[in-house]
Amino acid sequence: MTEPEARRASQPDEPPPFLRTWRRVYLAVIGWLAILILAFYLFARRFAP
């Protein structure tokens, strides 16, 4: 391993700029996608011929 790779491997990830942990960011994104899927499903059911 070269010096920059070794240094990068030993450093922890930076915290995200919001929600304080990456786990919360991932859960928020998954939640938002679930809401969008539900909204599009309901929209399609409402306006189906």
MMTF fields as JSON, N, C-alpha, C and O atoms, coordinates in Angstrom:
{
  "mmtfVersion": "1.0.0",
  "mmtfProducer": "UNKNOWN",
  "numBonds": 195,
  "numAtoms": 196,
  "numGroups": 49,
  "numChains": 1,
  "numModels": 1,
  "chainsPerModel": [1],
  "groupsPerChain": [49],
  "chainIdList": ["A"],
  "bondAtomList": [4, 2, 8, 6, 12, 10, 16, 14, 20, 18, 24, 22, 28, 26, 32, 30, 36, 34, 40, 38, 44, 42, 48, 46, 52, 50, 56, 54, 60, 58, 64, 62, 68, 66, 72, 70, 76, 74, 80, 78, 84, 82, 88, 86, 92, 90, 96, 94, 100, 98, 104, 102, 108, 106, 112, 110, 116, 114, 120, 118, 124, 122, 128, 126, 132, 130, 136, 134, 140, 138, 144, 142, 148, 146, 152, 150, 156, 154, 160, 158, 164, 162, 168, 166, 172, 170, 176, 174, 180, 178, 184, 182, 188, 186, 192, 190],
  "bondOrderList": [1, 1, 1, 1, 1, 1, 1, 1, 1, 1, 1, 1, 1, 1, 1, 1, 1, 1, 1, 1, 1, 1, 1, 1, 1, 1, 1, 1, 1, 1, 1, 1, 1, 1, 1, 1, 1, 1, 1, 1, 1, 1, 1, 1, 1, 1, 1, 1],
  "groupList": [{"groupName": "MET", "atomNameList": ["N", "CA", "C", "O"], "elementList": ["N", "C", "C", "O"], "formalChargeList": [0, 0, 0, 0], "bondAtomList": [1, 0, 2, 1, 3, 2], "bondOrderList": [1, 1, 2], "singleLetterCode": "M", "chemCompType": "L-PEPTIDE LINKING"}, {"groupName": "THR", "atomNameList": ["N", "CA", "C", "O"], "elementList": ["N", "C", "C", "O"], "formalChargeList": [0, 0, 0, 0], "bondAtomList": [1, 0, 2, 1, 3, 2], "bondOrderList": [1, 1, 2], "singleLetterCode": "T", "chemCompType": "L-PEPTIDE LINKING"}, {"groupName": "GLU", "atomNameList": ["N", "CA", "C", "O"], "elementList": ["N", "C", "C", "O"], "formalChargeList": [0, 0, 0, 0], "bondAtomList": [1, 0, 2, 1, 3, 2], "bondOrderList": [1, 1, 2], "singleLetterCode": "E", "chemCompType": "L-PEPTIDE LINKING"}, {"groupName": "PRO", "atomNameList": ["N", "CA", "C", "O"], "elementList": ["N", "C", "C", "O"], "formalChargeList": [0, 0, 0, 0], "bondAtomList": [1, 0, 2, 1, 3, 2], "bondOrderList": [1, 1, 2], "singleLetterCode": "P", "chemCompType": "L-PEPTIDE LINKING"}, {"groupName": "ALA", "atomNameList": ["N", "CA", "C", "O"], "elementList": ["N", "C", "C", "O"], "formalChargeList": [0, 0, 0, 0], "bondAtomList": [1, 0, 2, 1, 3, 2], "bondOrderList": [1, 1, 2], "singleLetterCode": "A", "chemCompType": "L-PEPTIDE LINKING"}, {"groupName": "ARG", "atomNameList": ["N", "CA", "C", "O"], "elementList": ["N", "C", "C", "O"], "formalChargeList": [0, 0, 0, 0], "bondAtomList": [1, 0, 2, 1, 3, 2], "bondOrderList": [1, 1, 2], "singleLetterCode": "R", "chemCompType": "L-PEPTIDE LINKING"}, {"groupName": "SER", "atomNameList": ["N", "CA", "C", "O"], "elementList": ["N", "C", "C", "O"], "formalChargeList": [0, 0, 0, 0], "bondAtomList": [1, 0, 2, 1, 3, 2], "bondOrderList": [1, 1, 2], "singleLetterCode": "S", "chemCompType": "L-PEPTIDE LINKING"}, {"groupName": "GLN", "atomNameList": ["N", "CA", "C", "O"], "elementList": ["N", "C", "C", "O"], "formalChargeList": [0, 0, 0, 0], "bondAtomList": [1, 0, 2, 1, 3, 2], "bondOrderList": [1, 1, 2], "singleLetterCode": "Q", "chemCompType": "L-PEPTIDE LINKING"}, {"groupName": "ASP", "atomNameList": ["N", "CA", "C", "O"], "elementList": ["N", "C", "C", "O"], "formalChargeList": [0, 0, 0, 0], "bondAtomList": [1, 0, 2, 1, 3, 2], "bondOrderList": [1, 1, 2], "singleLetterCode": "D", "chemCompType": "L-PEPTIDE LINKING"}, {"groupName": "PHE", "atomNameList": ["N", "CA", "C", "O"], "elementList": ["N", "C", "C", "O"], "formalChargeList": [0, 0, 0, 0], "bondAtomList": [1, 0, 2, 1, 3, 2], "bondOrderList": [1, 1, 2], "singleLetterCode": "F", "chemCompType": "L-PEPTIDE LINKING"}, {"groupName": "LEU", "atomNameList": ["N", "CA", "C", "O"], "elementList": ["N", "C", "C", "O"], "formalChargeList": [0, 0, 0, 0], "bondAtomList": [1, 0, 2, 1, 3, 2], "bondOrderList": [1, 1, 2], "singleLetterCode": "L", "chemCompType": "L-PEPTIDE LINKING"}, {"groupName": "TRP", "atomNameList": ["N", "CA", "C", "O"], "elementList": ["N", "C", "C", "O"], "formalChargeList": [0, 0, 0, 0], "bondAtomList": [1, 0, 2, 1, 3, 2], "bondOrderList": [1, 1, 2], "singleLetterCode": "W", "chemCompType": "L-PEPTIDE LINKING"}, {"groupName": "VAL", "atomNameList": ["N", "CA", "C", "O"], "elementList": ["N", "C", "C", "O"], "formalChargeList": [0, 0, 0, 0], "bondAtomList": [1, 0, 2, 1, 3, 2], "bondOrderList": [1, 1, 2], "singleLetterCode": "V", "chemCompType": "L-PEPTIDE LINKING"}, {"groupName": "TYR", "atomNameList": ["N", "CA", "C", "O"], "elementList": ["N", "C", "C", "O"], "formalChargeList": [0, 0, 0, 0], "bondAtomList": [1, 0, 2, 1, 3, 2], "bondOrderList": [1, 1, 2], "singleLetterCode": "Y", "chemCompType": "L-PEPTIDE LINKING"}, {"groupName": "ILE", "atomNameList": ["N", "CA", "C", "O"], "elementList": ["N", "C", "C", "O"], "formalChargeList": [0, 0, 0, 0], "bondAtomList": [1, 0, 2, 1, 3, 2], "bondOrderList": [1, 1, 2], "singleLetterCode": "I", "chemCompType": "L-PEPTIDE LINKING"}, {"groupName": "GLY", "atomNameList": ["N", "CA", "C", "O"], "elementList": ["N", "C", "C", "O"], "formalChargeList": [0, 0, 0, 0], "bondAtomList": [1, 0, 2, 1, 3, 2], "bondOrderList": [1, 1, 2], "singleLetterCode": "G", "chemCompType": "PEPTIDE LINKING"}],
  "groupTypeList": [0, 1, 2, 3, 2, 4, 5, 5, 4, 6, 7, 3, 8, 2, 3, 3, 3, 9, 10, 5, 1, 11, 5, 5, 12, 13, 10, 4, 12, 14, 15, 11, 10, 4, 14, 10, 14, 10, 4, 9, 13, 10, 9, 4, 5, 5, 9, 4, 3],
  "groupIdList": [1, 2, 3, 4, 5, 6, 7, 8, 9, 10, 11, 12, 13, 14, 15, 16, 17, 18, 19, 20, 21, 22, 23, 24, 25, 26, 27, 28, 29, 30, 31, 32, 33, 34, 35, 36, 37, 38, 39, 40, 41, 42, 43, 44, 45, 46, 47, 48, 49],
  "secStructList": [7, 7, 2, 2, 2, 2, 2, 2, 2, 2, 1, 7, 7, 7, 7, 7, 1, 1, 1, 1, 1, 2, 2, 2, 2, 2, 2, 2, 2, 2, 2, 2, 2, 2, 2, 2, 2, 2, 2, 2, 2, 2, 2, 2, 2, 2, 6, 7, 7],
  "xCoordList": [0.84, 0.0, 0.888, 1.905, 0.512, 1.273, 0.862, -0.135, 1.615, 1.367, -0.038, -0.721, -0.51, -1.862, -2.955, -3.936, -2.793, -3.792, -3.824, -4.902, -2.673, -2.607, -3.227, -3.948, -2.954, -3.507, -5.024, -5.75, -5.504, -6.942, -7.654, -8.763, -7.046, -7.656, -7.767, -8.679, -6.868, -6.885, -7.781, -8.075, -8.224, -9.067, -10.536, -10.961, -11.323, -12.759, -13.443, -12.91, -14.614, -15.368, -15.76, -15.984, -15.838, -16.331, -17.818, -18.513, -18.33, -19.778, -20.481, -19.898, -21.725, -22.451, -22.775, -22.759, -23.069, -23.346, -24.687, -24.947, -25.541, -26.827, -27.192, -26.657, -28.088, -28.566, -27.51, -27.817, -26.338, -25.246, -24.63, -23.457, -25.37, -24.751, -25.142, -26.196, -24.271, -24.564, -25.768, -26.531, -25.95, -27.108, -28.404, -29.322, -28.492, -29.706, -29.911, -31.046, -28.826, -28.933, -29.48, -30.389, -28.931, -29.403, -30.867, -31.635, -31.273, -32.668, -33.585, -34.694, -33.135, -33.937, -34.126, -35.223, -33.078, -33.174, -34.116, -34.951, -33.99, -34.876, -36.325, -37.242, -36.53, -37.874, -38.472, -39.647, -37.658, -38.124, -38.503, -39.515, -37.697, -38.019, -39.312, -40.109, -39.533, -40.769, -41.978, -43.018, -41.85, -42.943, -43.231, -44.393, -42.188, -42.381, -43.046, -43.948, -42.612, -43.209, -44.692, -45.524, -45.025, -46.42, -47.224, -48.339, -46.678, -47.381, -47.644, -48.747, -46.66, -46.854, -47.847, -48.635, -47.815, -48.769, -50.197, -51.089, -50.406, -51.739, -52.185, -53.357, -51.276, -51.577, -52.005, -52.987, -51.284, -51.608, -52.956, -53.73, -53.244, -54.544, -55.681, -56.737, -55.477, -56.532, -56.853, -58.022, -55.862, -56.066, -56.023, -55.897, -56.125, -56.17, -57.512, -58.529, -57.522, -58.799, -59.807, -60.913],
  "yCoordList": [-1.175, 0.0, 1.242, 1.281, 2.238, 3.483, 4.316, 4.02, 5.335, 6.177, 6.803, 6.703, 7.439, 8.019, 6.967, 7.222, 5.785, 4.729, 4.256, 4.039, 4.094, 3.65, 4.697, 4.348, 5.964, 7.035, 7.088, 7.257, 6.943, 7.002, 5.826, 5.992, 4.649, 3.464, 3.581, 3.003, 4.311, 4.411, 5.529, 5.568, 6.444, 7.555, 7.16, 6.526, 7.53, 7.254, 8.169, 9.218, 7.759, 8.595, 9.909, 9.984, 10.951, 12.228, 12.114, 11.415, 12.78, 12.744, 13.534, 14.461, 13.177, 13.909, 15.32, 15.58, 16.238, 17.613, 17.794, 18.862, 16.766, 16.838, 15.452, 14.453, 15.381, 14.14, 13.402, 12.338, 13.89, 13.454, 12.087, 11.894, 11.109, 9.821, 9.387, 9.762, 8.59, 8.102, 7.173, 7.14, 6.421, 5.523, 6.309, 5.89, 7.438, 8.264, 8.84, 8.95, 9.206, 9.727, 8.632, 8.884, 7.42, 6.311, 6.0, 5.775, 5.982, 5.715, 6.81, 6.524, 8.062, 9.166, 9.025, 9.258, 8.649, 8.466, 7.312, 7.435, 6.195, 5.052, 5.421, 5.043, 6.15, 6.605, 7.52, 7.394, 8.446, 9.361, 8.587, 8.889, 7.603, 6.785, 5.999, 5.87, 5.478, 4.751, 5.673, 5.271, 6.899, 7.878, 8.197, 8.266, 8.391, 8.669, 7.495, 7.697, 6.281, 5.1, 5.013, 4.764, 5.212, 5.182, 6.285, 6.039, 7.487, 8.601, 8.321, 8.577, 7.804, 7.488, 6.342, 6.352, 5.371, 4.267, 4.789, 4.443, 5.62, 6.174, 7.073, 7.062, 7.834, 8.686, 7.83, 8.148, 6.759, 5.88, 5.196, 5.05, 4.776, 4.146, 5.142, 4.79, 6.366, 7.387, 7.769, 7.975, 7.868, 8.344, 7.234, 7.518, 5.982, 4.855, 4.869, 5.249, 4.467, 4.49, 3.47, 3.372],
  "zCoordList": [0.0, 0.0, 0.0, 0.693, -0.762, -0.745, 0.456, 1.114, 0.736, 1.915, 1.911, 2.931, 0.833, 0.879, 1.083, 1.782, 0.477, 0.662, 2.105, 2.658, 2.718, 4.109, 5.032, 5.967, 4.78, 5.607, 5.448, 6.428, 4.203, 3.936, 4.599, 5.107, 4.605, 5.193, 6.709, 7.299, 7.349, 8.806, 9.322, 10.516, 8.452, 8.89, 8.821, 7.855, 9.842, 9.789, 8.763, 8.401, 8.309, 7.372, 8.023, 9.231, 7.189, 7.686, 7.947, 7.209, 8.975, 9.189, 8.088, 7.524, 7.777, 6.745, 7.226, 8.429, 6.297, 6.684, 7.397, 7.95, 7.392, 8.081, 8.594, 8.112, 9.556, 10.182, 11.007, 11.544, 11.128, 12.005, 11.737, 12.057, 11.156, 10.844, 9.434, 8.921, 8.819, 7.47, 7.482, 6.516, 8.555, 8.65, 8.541, 7.836, 9.224, 9.148, 7.754, 7.289, 7.087, 5.723, 4.807, 4.016, 4.907, 4.075, 4.359, 3.423, 5.624, 5.97, 5.444, 4.993, 5.495, 4.968, 3.466, 2.959, 2.749, 1.296, 0.966, 0.071, 1.677, 1.444, 1.772, 1.043, 2.856, 3.216, 2.161, 1.815, 1.646, 0.614, -0.659, -1.291, -1.026, -2.196, -1.984, -2.914, -0.791, -0.496, -0.609, -1.13, -0.127, -0.235, -1.697, -2.097, -2.498, -3.923, -4.637, -5.45, -4.345, -4.974, -4.612, -5.485, -3.363, -2.929, -3.612, -4.071, -3.685, -4.316, -5.794, -6.278, -6.514, -7.927, -8.111, -9.056, -7.225, -7.293, -7.117, -7.891, -6.098, -5.854, -7.008, -7.385, -7.558, -8.716, -9.904, -10.576, -10.163, -11.287, -11.074, -12.021, -9.85, -9.569, -9.746, -10.271, -9.317, -9.381, -10.82, -11.148, -11.674, -13.037, -14.085, -15.277, -13.661, -14.609, -15.346, -14.766, -16.594, -17.353, -16.837, -17.368]
}
